[in-house]
Coordinates of C-alpha atoms and ligand atoms in Angstrom, one line a residue:
M1 CA 123.3 103.3 86.3
E2 CA 122.8 106.2 84.7
V3 CA 119.6 106.8 83.8
V4 CA 118.2 105.9 87.6
E5 CA 121.7 108.6 88.4
E6 CA 120.1 111.5 86.2
Y7 CA 116.4 111.3 86.9
M8 CA 116.6 111.0 90.4
Q9 CA 118.8 114.4 90.6
R10 CA 115.9 116.0 88.1
L11 CA 113.2 114.9 91.2
Y12 CA 115.6 116.1 94.2
E13 CA 115.7 118.8 92.2
S14 CA 112.0 119.4 91.0
G15 CA 110.9 119.0 94.9
L16 CA 108.9 116.5 94.2
Y17 CA 110.7 113.4 96.3
P18 CA 108.4 113.2 99.8
D19 CA 110.4 114.2 103.0
K20 CA 111.5 111.4 105.4
F21 CA 110.4 111.8 108.9
V22 CA 111.8 109.0 110.9
C23 CA 110.2 108.9 113.8
Y24 CA 111.6 107.8 117.7
G25 CA 108.0 106.8 119.4
K26 CA 104.3 108.2 120.0
Q27 CA 102.2 109.3 122.6
G28 CA 98.8 109.2 122.0
N29 CA 99.1 112.0 119.0
V30 CA 102.4 113.6 120.2
V31 CA 104.6 111.8 118.2
D32 CA 108.5 112.3 118.5
V33 CA 110.6 112.8 114.6
E34 CA 113.0 113.5 113.9
D35 CA 112.9 116.4 111.6
P36 CA 114.9 116.1 107.7
V37 CA 115.5 119.2 107.2
S38 CA 118.2 120.4 110.7
G39 CA 117.8 117.0 112.2
K40 CA 115.5 118.0 114.9
R41 CA 114.2 116.5 117.3
L42 CA 110.0 117.4 116.9
K43 CA 107.3 116.8 118.9
L44 CA 104.2 117.1 117.2
L45 CA 100.6 116.3 117.4
T46 CA 99.7 113.9 114.5
F47 CA 97.1 114.4 111.6
C48 CA 98.2 112.3 109.4
T49 CA 98.6 108.6 110.6
N50 CA 96.0 105.8 109.0
D51 CA 96.0 103.7 113.3
V52 CA 92.5 105.5 112.7
L53 CA 90.6 104.1 116.1
G54 CA 94.5 104.6 117.9
L55 CA 94.2 100.8 118.7
V56 CA 98.3 100.7 117.4
Q57 CA 99.2 101.7 121.5
S58 CA 96.3 99.3 123.2
E59 CA 97.6 97.0 126.4
A60 CA 95.2 94.7 124.9
V61 CA 96.5 94.6 120.8
R62 CA 100.3 95.1 121.9
Q63 CA 99.7 91.8 125.0
A64 CA 98.1 90.0 121.6
A65 CA 101.3 90.6 119.5
V66 CA 103.5 89.7 122.8
D67 CA 101.6 87.0 123.5
A68 CA 102.4 85.4 119.7
I69 CA 105.9 86.1 120.0
A70 CA 106.6 84.1 122.7
Q71 CA 104.2 80.8 121.7
Y72 CA 105.2 80.8 118.1
G73 CA 108.6 83.5 117.8
T74 CA 108.4 86.3 115.7
S75 CA 108.2 84.6 111.8
N76 CA 106.3 81.3 110.6
S77 CA 109.7 81.1 108.0
S78 CA 107.9 79.8 104.7
C79 CA 105.0 80.2 103.4
S80 CA 101.6 77.9 104.6
V81 CA 101.8 76.5 101.4
L82 CA 105.1 74.5 101.9
S83 CA 104.8 74.6 105.7
G84 CA 101.5 75.0 106.6
R85 CA 99.4 77.3 108.6
I86 CA 99.6 79.1 112.6
D87 CA 96.1 79.0 114.9
L88 CA 96.3 83.3 115.1
H89 CA 96.1 83.1 111.1
R90 CA 92.7 80.0 111.1
Q91 CA 91.0 82.2 114.0
L92 CA 92.2 86.0 112.3
E93 CA 90.3 84.7 109.0
Q94 CA 87.4 83.1 111.1
E95 CA 87.2 86.8 113.0
I96 CA 87.0 89.1 109.4
S97 CA 84.9 86.5 107.5
A98 CA 82.2 87.0 110.9
F99 CA 82.8 90.9 110.3
K100 CA 82.2 90.7 106.9
H101 CA 79.4 88.1 106.9
L102 CA 81.4 86.1 104.0
P103 CA 82.4 82.8 105.2
H104 CA 85.4 82.0 103.3
T105 CA 89.1 84.0 103.6
H106 CA 92.4 84.0 103.3
L107 CA 95.3 85.9 104.2
F108 CA 97.9 88.5 102.6
L109 CA 101.3 90.3 103.6
N110 CA 99.6 93.6 102.1
A111 CA 96.8 94.9 100.1
W112 CA 99.0 94.8 96.6
M113 CA 99.6 91.2 96.6
A114 CA 96.1 90.6 97.6
M115 CA 94.9 92.2 94.7
Q116 CA 97.7 90.1 91.9
A117 CA 96.9 86.8 94.1
L118 CA 93.1 87.9 93.4
V119 CA 93.0 89.2 89.8
D120 CA 95.8 86.6 88.4
G121 CA 93.1 83.3 90.3
F122 CA 89.8 84.6 88.6
C123 CA 91.2 85.9 85.8
H124 CA 94.5 82.9 84.7
L125 CA 93.9 80.2 87.9
A126 CA 96.6 78.5 88.8
I127 CA 99.2 75.6 88.2
N128 CA 98.8 73.5 84.6
L129 CA 95.9 71.0 85.0
P130 CA 96.0 68.4 82.5
G131 CA 92.5 68.1 80.5
F132 CA 91.2 71.5 81.9
Q133 CA 91.2 74.2 80.0
N134 CA 89.3 77.4 80.2
T135 CA 89.0 80.2 77.2
R136 CA 86.5 82.4 78.8
E137 CA 87.2 86.0 78.5
T138 CA 86.8 88.0 81.1
L139 CA 86.6 92.2 80.9
I140 CA 87.7 94.3 84.9
M141 CA 85.9 96.8 84.5
T142 CA 87.5 99.9 87.1
D143 CA 86.8 103.1 88.1
V144 CA 89.4 105.5 87.2
L145 CA 90.2 106.6 90.4
N146 CA 91.3 103.5 91.5
H147 CA 94.1 102.9 94.4
G148 CA 97.8 101.8 92.6
C149 CA 97.0 98.2 93.6
I150 CA 93.8 98.3 91.9
L151 CA 95.5 99.5 88.8
S152 CA 98.8 97.2 88.9
A153 CA 96.7 94.5 89.9
V154 CA 94.3 94.6 86.3
V155 CA 97.3 95.4 84.0
N156 CA 99.1 92.6 85.2
A157 CA 96.1 90.6 85.0
G158 CA 96.5 91.4 81.3
N159 CA 99.7 90.8 80.1
R160 CA 100.3 88.1 81.7
S161 CA 101.1 84.8 80.3
G162 CA 100.6 80.8 79.9
K163 CA 104.1 80.4 80.8
M164 CA 103.5 81.8 84.2
F165 CA 99.5 80.1 84.3
S166 CA 97.8 77.6 82.5
Q167 CA 95.4 79.8 81.8
S168 CA 95.6 83.3 79.8
P169 CA 92.7 83.8 78.0
D170 CA 92.4 87.9 76.6
V171 CA 91.7 90.0 79.8
R172 CA 90.0 93.4 78.9
V173 CA 90.6 96.3 81.0
K174 CA 87.8 99.6 80.8
S175 CA 87.6 102.2 83.3
Y176 CA 85.1 104.8 84.1
R177 CA 84.9 107.4 85.4
H178 CA 85.3 108.4 88.8
C179 CA 82.2 107.2 90.4
D180 CA 80.3 108.0 87.2
V181 CA 77.2 105.0 87.7
N182 CA 75.9 106.6 84.3
D183 CA 79.0 106.2 82.3
F184 CA 80.0 103.0 84.8
A185 CA 76.6 101.4 83.3
R186 CA 77.4 102.8 79.6
K187 CA 81.2 101.1 79.7
L188 CA 79.0 97.8 80.0
R189 CA 77.0 98.0 77.0
R190 CA 80.3 99.2 75.1
Y191 CA 81.9 96.3 75.9
A192 CA 80.6 93.6 77.8
K193 CA 80.0 90.5 75.1
P194 CA 78.1 87.5 75.4
G195 CA 80.0 84.8 77.8
D196 CA 82.2 86.8 79.5
R197 CA 82.6 86.6 82.7
I198 CA 82.7 90.3 84.8
M199 CA 84.9 91.5 86.8
V200 CA 84.3 94.9 88.9
V201 CA 86.8 96.5 91.5
S202 CA 86.9 99.3 93.9
D203 CA 87.9 100.6 96.2
A204 CA 85.1 101.3 98.7
V205 CA 86.3 104.7 100.2
F206 CA 88.8 107.1 97.9
S207 CA 92.0 107.4 99.3
M208 CA 92.8 110.4 98.2
D209 CA 89.2 112.3 97.5
A210 CA 87.5 109.9 100.9
D211 CA 84.2 110.1 99.2
I212 CA 82.5 106.6 99.0
A213 CA 81.9 104.4 96.1
P214 CA 78.8 104.7 94.0
L215 CA 77.7 100.9 95.4
P216 CA 74.0 100.5 95.7
E217 CA 74.1 102.1 91.9
M218 CA 76.9 99.6 90.7
L219 CA 74.6 96.6 91.6
D220 CA 71.3 97.7 90.2
V221 CA 73.0 98.5 86.8
L222 CA 75.6 94.8 87.0
E223 CA 72.1 93.0 87.6
N224 CA 71.9 92.9 84.1
Y225 CA 74.6 90.8 83.8
P226 CA 74.2 87.8 85.9
G227 CA 77.0 86.0 88.0
S228 CA 79.5 89.3 87.3
V229 CA 82.4 89.9 90.4
I230 CA 81.8 92.9 92.6
V231 CA 85.1 93.6 94.3
M232 CA 85.4 95.8 97.4
D233 CA 88.7 97.6 98.4
E234 CA 88.1 98.1 101.9
A235 CA 91.5 99.6 103.2
H236 CA 89.7 103.0 104.5
A237 CA 86.1 101.8 105.2
S238 CA 86.7 99.1 107.9
G239 CA 87.0 100.5 111.1
A240 CA 85.5 103.9 109.5
I241 CA 82.9 104.2 108.1
G242 CA 79.5 102.1 108.9
A243 CA 77.5 101.9 112.2
T244 CA 79.9 99.4 113.4
G245 CA 83.0 100.4 111.4
G246 CA 81.4 96.7 109.6
G247 CA 82.6 99.4 106.4
I248 CA 81.1 99.8 103.0
Y249 CA 77.7 96.9 103.0
E250 CA 77.1 98.0 106.4
H251 CA 77.1 102.1 105.2
F252 CA 74.3 101.6 103.0
G253 CA 73.0 98.7 104.9
I254 CA 72.6 96.0 102.4
T255 CA 74.4 92.7 102.7
P256 CA 76.8 90.6 100.9
Q257 CA 74.2 87.6 100.8
Q258 CA 71.6 89.7 99.5
V259 CA 73.7 90.8 96.7
L260 CA 74.1 87.0 96.6
D261 CA 70.3 86.5 96.4
R262 CA 70.3 89.1 93.6
G263 CA 72.5 87.1 91.5
M264 CA 75.8 88.2 91.8
V265 CA 79.1 87.5 93.1
P266 CA 80.5 90.3 96.6
L267 CA 84.4 89.8 97.4
I268 CA 85.6 92.3 100.3
M269 CA 89.5 93.1 100.8
T270 CA 90.3 93.6 104.3
T271 CA 93.6 95.3 105.3
F272 CA 94.9 96.1 108.3
S273 CA 97.5 98.7 108.0
K274 CA 94.2 101.3 109.5
F275 CA 92.2 100.7 111.8
A276 CA 93.3 97.4 112.8
A277 CA 96.8 98.3 114.3
S278 CA 98.8 95.8 112.7
A279 CA 100.1 94.9 108.6
G280 CA 98.2 92.4 106.1
A281 CA 94.9 92.2 104.0
A282 CA 92.9 89.2 103.3
I283 CA 89.9 88.2 100.4
S284 CA 86.0 87.0 101.5
S285 CA 84.4 85.3 99.8
H286 CA 80.6 83.4 99.7
R287 CA 82.6 80.0 98.5
K288 CA 85.1 78.3 99.9
E289 CA 86.9 77.2 95.9
M290 CA 87.6 80.7 95.1
I291 CA 89.7 80.6 98.9
D292 CA 91.2 78.2 98.1
L293 CA 92.4 78.5 94.9
L294 CA 94.1 82.1 96.3
D295 CA 96.2 78.9 98.6
V296 CA 97.4 78.4 95.6
S297 CA 97.8 81.4 93.7
P298 CA 101.9 82.0 92.6
T299 CA 101.3 84.9 95.1
S300 CA 100.7 83.0 97.8
I301 CA 103.1 79.6 97.4
G302 CA 106.6 81.9 96.7
T303 CA 106.1 83.8 99.4
I304 CA 106.3 84.2 103.9
S305 CA 102.7 83.7 105.7
L306 CA 102.1 86.6 108.1
P307 CA 104.1 86.6 111.1
P308 CA 102.7 85.7 114.0
P309 CA 103.0 89.4 116.3
I310 CA 101.5 91.2 112.7
T311 CA 98.3 88.2 112.4
A312 CA 97.9 88.6 116.5
A313 CA 97.9 92.0 116.7
A314 CA 95.8 92.4 114.2
L315 CA 92.9 89.4 115.4
E316 CA 93.1 91.0 118.7
S317 CA 92.4 94.7 116.8
I318 CA 89.0 93.2 115.0
R319 CA 87.5 91.9 118.3
Q320 CA 88.1 95.2 119.9
V321 CA 86.4 97.1 117.3
R322 CA 83.7 94.1 117.3
Q323 CA 83.0 94.2 121.6
Y324 CA 83.5 98.2 121.2
P325 CA 81.6 100.4 118.6
Q326 CA 82.1 102.8 120.5
L327 CA 85.7 103.2 118.9
V328 CA 84.0 103.6 115.8
Q329 CA 81.5 106.3 116.9
T330 CA 83.8 108.6 118.2
L331 CA 85.7 108.1 115.2
Q332 CA 83.2 109.5 113.1
A333 CA 82.1 112.1 115.1
N334 CA 86.1 113.6 115.4
A335 CA 86.3 113.5 112.0
R336 CA 82.6 115.6 111.9
Y337 CA 84.1 117.5 113.6
L338 CA 86.9 118.4 111.9
R339 CA 85.0 118.2 108.8
S340 CA 82.8 120.8 110.4
R341 CA 85.5 123.6 111.6
L342 CA 87.4 123.5 108.7
M343 CA 84.7 124.7 106.4
E344 CA 83.3 126.9 109.1
H345 CA 86.9 129.0 108.0
D346 CA 86.0 128.3 104.3
F347 CA 88.7 126.0 103.3
E348 CA 87.8 123.2 100.6
V349 CA 87.4 120.3 102.2
I350 CA 85.7 117.5 99.9
G351 CA 85.3 114.0 100.4
E352 CA 82.9 112.4 103.7
T353 CA 85.3 110.1 106.3
N354 CA 87.9 110.6 108.6
V355 CA 90.0 111.0 106.3
L356 CA 90.2 115.2 104.7
P357 CA 91.9 115.6 101.6
V358 CA 91.7 119.9 102.2
V359 CA 92.3 121.1 98.6
L360 CA 94.8 124.4 98.4
P361 CA 94.7 127.1 95.6
Q362 CA 96.9 125.2 92.7
D363 CA 99.1 127.9 92.7
V364 CA 100.2 127.5 96.5
N365 CA 102.5 124.3 96.7
P366 CA 101.2 121.8 100.1
K367 CA 104.5 120.5 101.3
E368 CA 105.1 124.6 102.3
F369 CA 102.2 125.1 104.5
A370 CA 102.6 121.5 105.5
R371 CA 105.7 123.0 106.6
H372 CA 104.5 125.7 108.1
L373 CA 102.0 124.7 110.4
M374 CA 105.0 122.3 111.2
E375 CA 107.3 124.6 111.6
E376 CA 105.3 126.6 113.2
Y377 CA 102.2 124.8 115.7
G378 CA 103.5 121.7 115.6
V379 CA 101.0 120.6 113.9
W380 CA 102.2 117.2 111.2
V381 CA 99.7 117.0 108.3
S382 CA 100.3 115.1 104.5
A383 CA 101.4 117.7 101.3
I384 CA 100.5 115.7 99.3
W385 CA 101.8 117.7 96.0
F386 CA 101.8 114.7 93.3
I387 CA 98.4 114.3 92.2
A388 CA 96.5 116.5 89.9
K389 CA 94.6 119.0 93.1
P390 CA 97.5 120.0 95.4
R391 CA 96.0 119.4 98.8
L392 CA 96.6 118.9 102.6
R393 CA 95.8 114.9 103.7
I394 CA 94.4 115.8 107.3
T395 CA 93.4 112.2 109.7
A396 CA 90.8 112.0 112.7
N397 CA 91.0 109.0 114.3
A398 CA 89.9 108.1 117.8
L399 CA 92.4 109.4 119.8
H400 CA 92.0 113.0 119.0
T401 CA 90.8 115.1 122.0
K402 CA 88.4 118.5 120.2
E403 CA 91.1 120.9 122.4
E404 CA 93.8 118.8 119.7
I405 CA 91.3 119.5 117.2
D406 CA 90.7 123.1 117.8
L407 CA 94.8 123.5 118.2
L408 CA 94.6 122.1 114.4
V409 CA 92.3 124.4 113.1
E410 CA 93.9 127.2 114.3
A411 CA 97.1 127.0 112.8
M412 CA 96.1 125.8 109.1
V413 CA 94.3 128.9 109.2
K414 CA 97.2 131.0 110.7
T415 CA 98.7 129.7 107.7
R416 CA 97.2 131.0 105.4
D417 CA 96.6 134.3 106.1
A418 CA 100.2 134.5 106.6
L419 CA 101.2 132.4 103.6
Y420 CA 97.9 133.7 100.7
Q421 CA 95.1 135.2 100.5
Q422 CA 92.3 133.9 100.5
P423 CA 89.4 134.2 97.5
A424 CA 86.5 136.3 98.6
V425 CA 83.6 134.5 99.0
V426 CA 81.3 135.6 96.5
A427 CA 77.8 135.7 97.4
T428 CA 75.2 134.2 94.8
A429 CA 72.2 136.0 94.2
Ligands
LIG1 C1 92.5 101.4 98.8 C2 93.2 101.1 99.5 N1 93.0 99.9 99.0 C3 95.1 99.4 98.6 C4 96.2 100.3 100.1 C5 97.4 99.8 100.8 O1 97.1 99.6 101.8 P1 98.3 98.1 102.5 O2 98.7 99.7 103.3 O3 97.6 97.7 104.3 O4 98.6 97.2 101.7 C6 95.5 101.2 100.5 C7 96.4 102.4 100.9 O5 96.5 103.5 101.7 C8 93.9 101.9 99.9 O6 93.9 103.1 100.1

């Protein structure tokens, strides 16, 4: 334990350890939170929840969760391979399949497990089958800024041994520069060997930069490698981009079927922790075999299936989104309004979605900025100080009012005035 203790002591001293807030309740966007420093209770206006459509508080979603507990209890108490699924699992899979236009779907407890199971299953298959051998290598292409769940899954897949999986041919993992299609094409030309199975994995919306993967251009490149698989992690895309919240495919006006028609294979990961007022993840595919493989992957066999209230909340949320696309339109209008107001005040807002990263000057501590916003104005945004460009991460949601957005912007301007001098904007000829 000495190493752990010493490391943690240094981490506390460095100021890099996050403040731990505890929440007691929520009404709209007002949360009742315990201040980790003073222990006092604060009423804060939140701009850091991922409940982007506000469905966590929807009557219909809450009732669905309560009804599921009444019918099934709080847990399924086993994994689906050993003691079956509940009907709600099947309904949720069908709902996601319809939402994502891919007919087969499998559920997981969260994105990390879904991604691990998918990459492992694709590269190494599952249990040992006497007489069956796969010797084909896999080349995985990954954006350098992909979410940790992707990074972890692809690195692990590159290190699997036959102890865990029957098939363990080589997996080569190569990263390409962030959203850089030329680099993507160059790396494919350099690393793809004849006979490779190719899998490309990307965030659809990047969680810290809020930009969108250049899917159409990626497909144009990938078309030169027939049979390639393209995986989109839609954690921040579902319910947020596309006219009805359908995600990256709807955003770009293409369908998974068109990708199939062009000789490539689309796979989609949906998660429920953001737009769907719940937790959990799903992988969707056009092939039943891919989904059945996930069911027998070690990640699925060895763990609990999605609990009934969690499943029911996600199911009802997706039904709400499909029935009331105006929720998505309100979210998008709020995000546009907030973005334009921040830019009007010369904040460096990057990306293009309802996640609004505001990059701060290098010498400004985002934790200090966020603390000031909280203490002086009762506004809660996330401070992101652990990546290269320190920033505030602000998330707009469908419940925010214009007045609340204006209040945030005013508080941001006053906090900036109090903490540092805004660099003068130099006019260019
Ligand atoms: C791109 C991406 N993938 C996966 C996740 C993890 O999703 P979950 O917490 O729903 O499992 C996140 C969370 O922010 C994310 O941004």
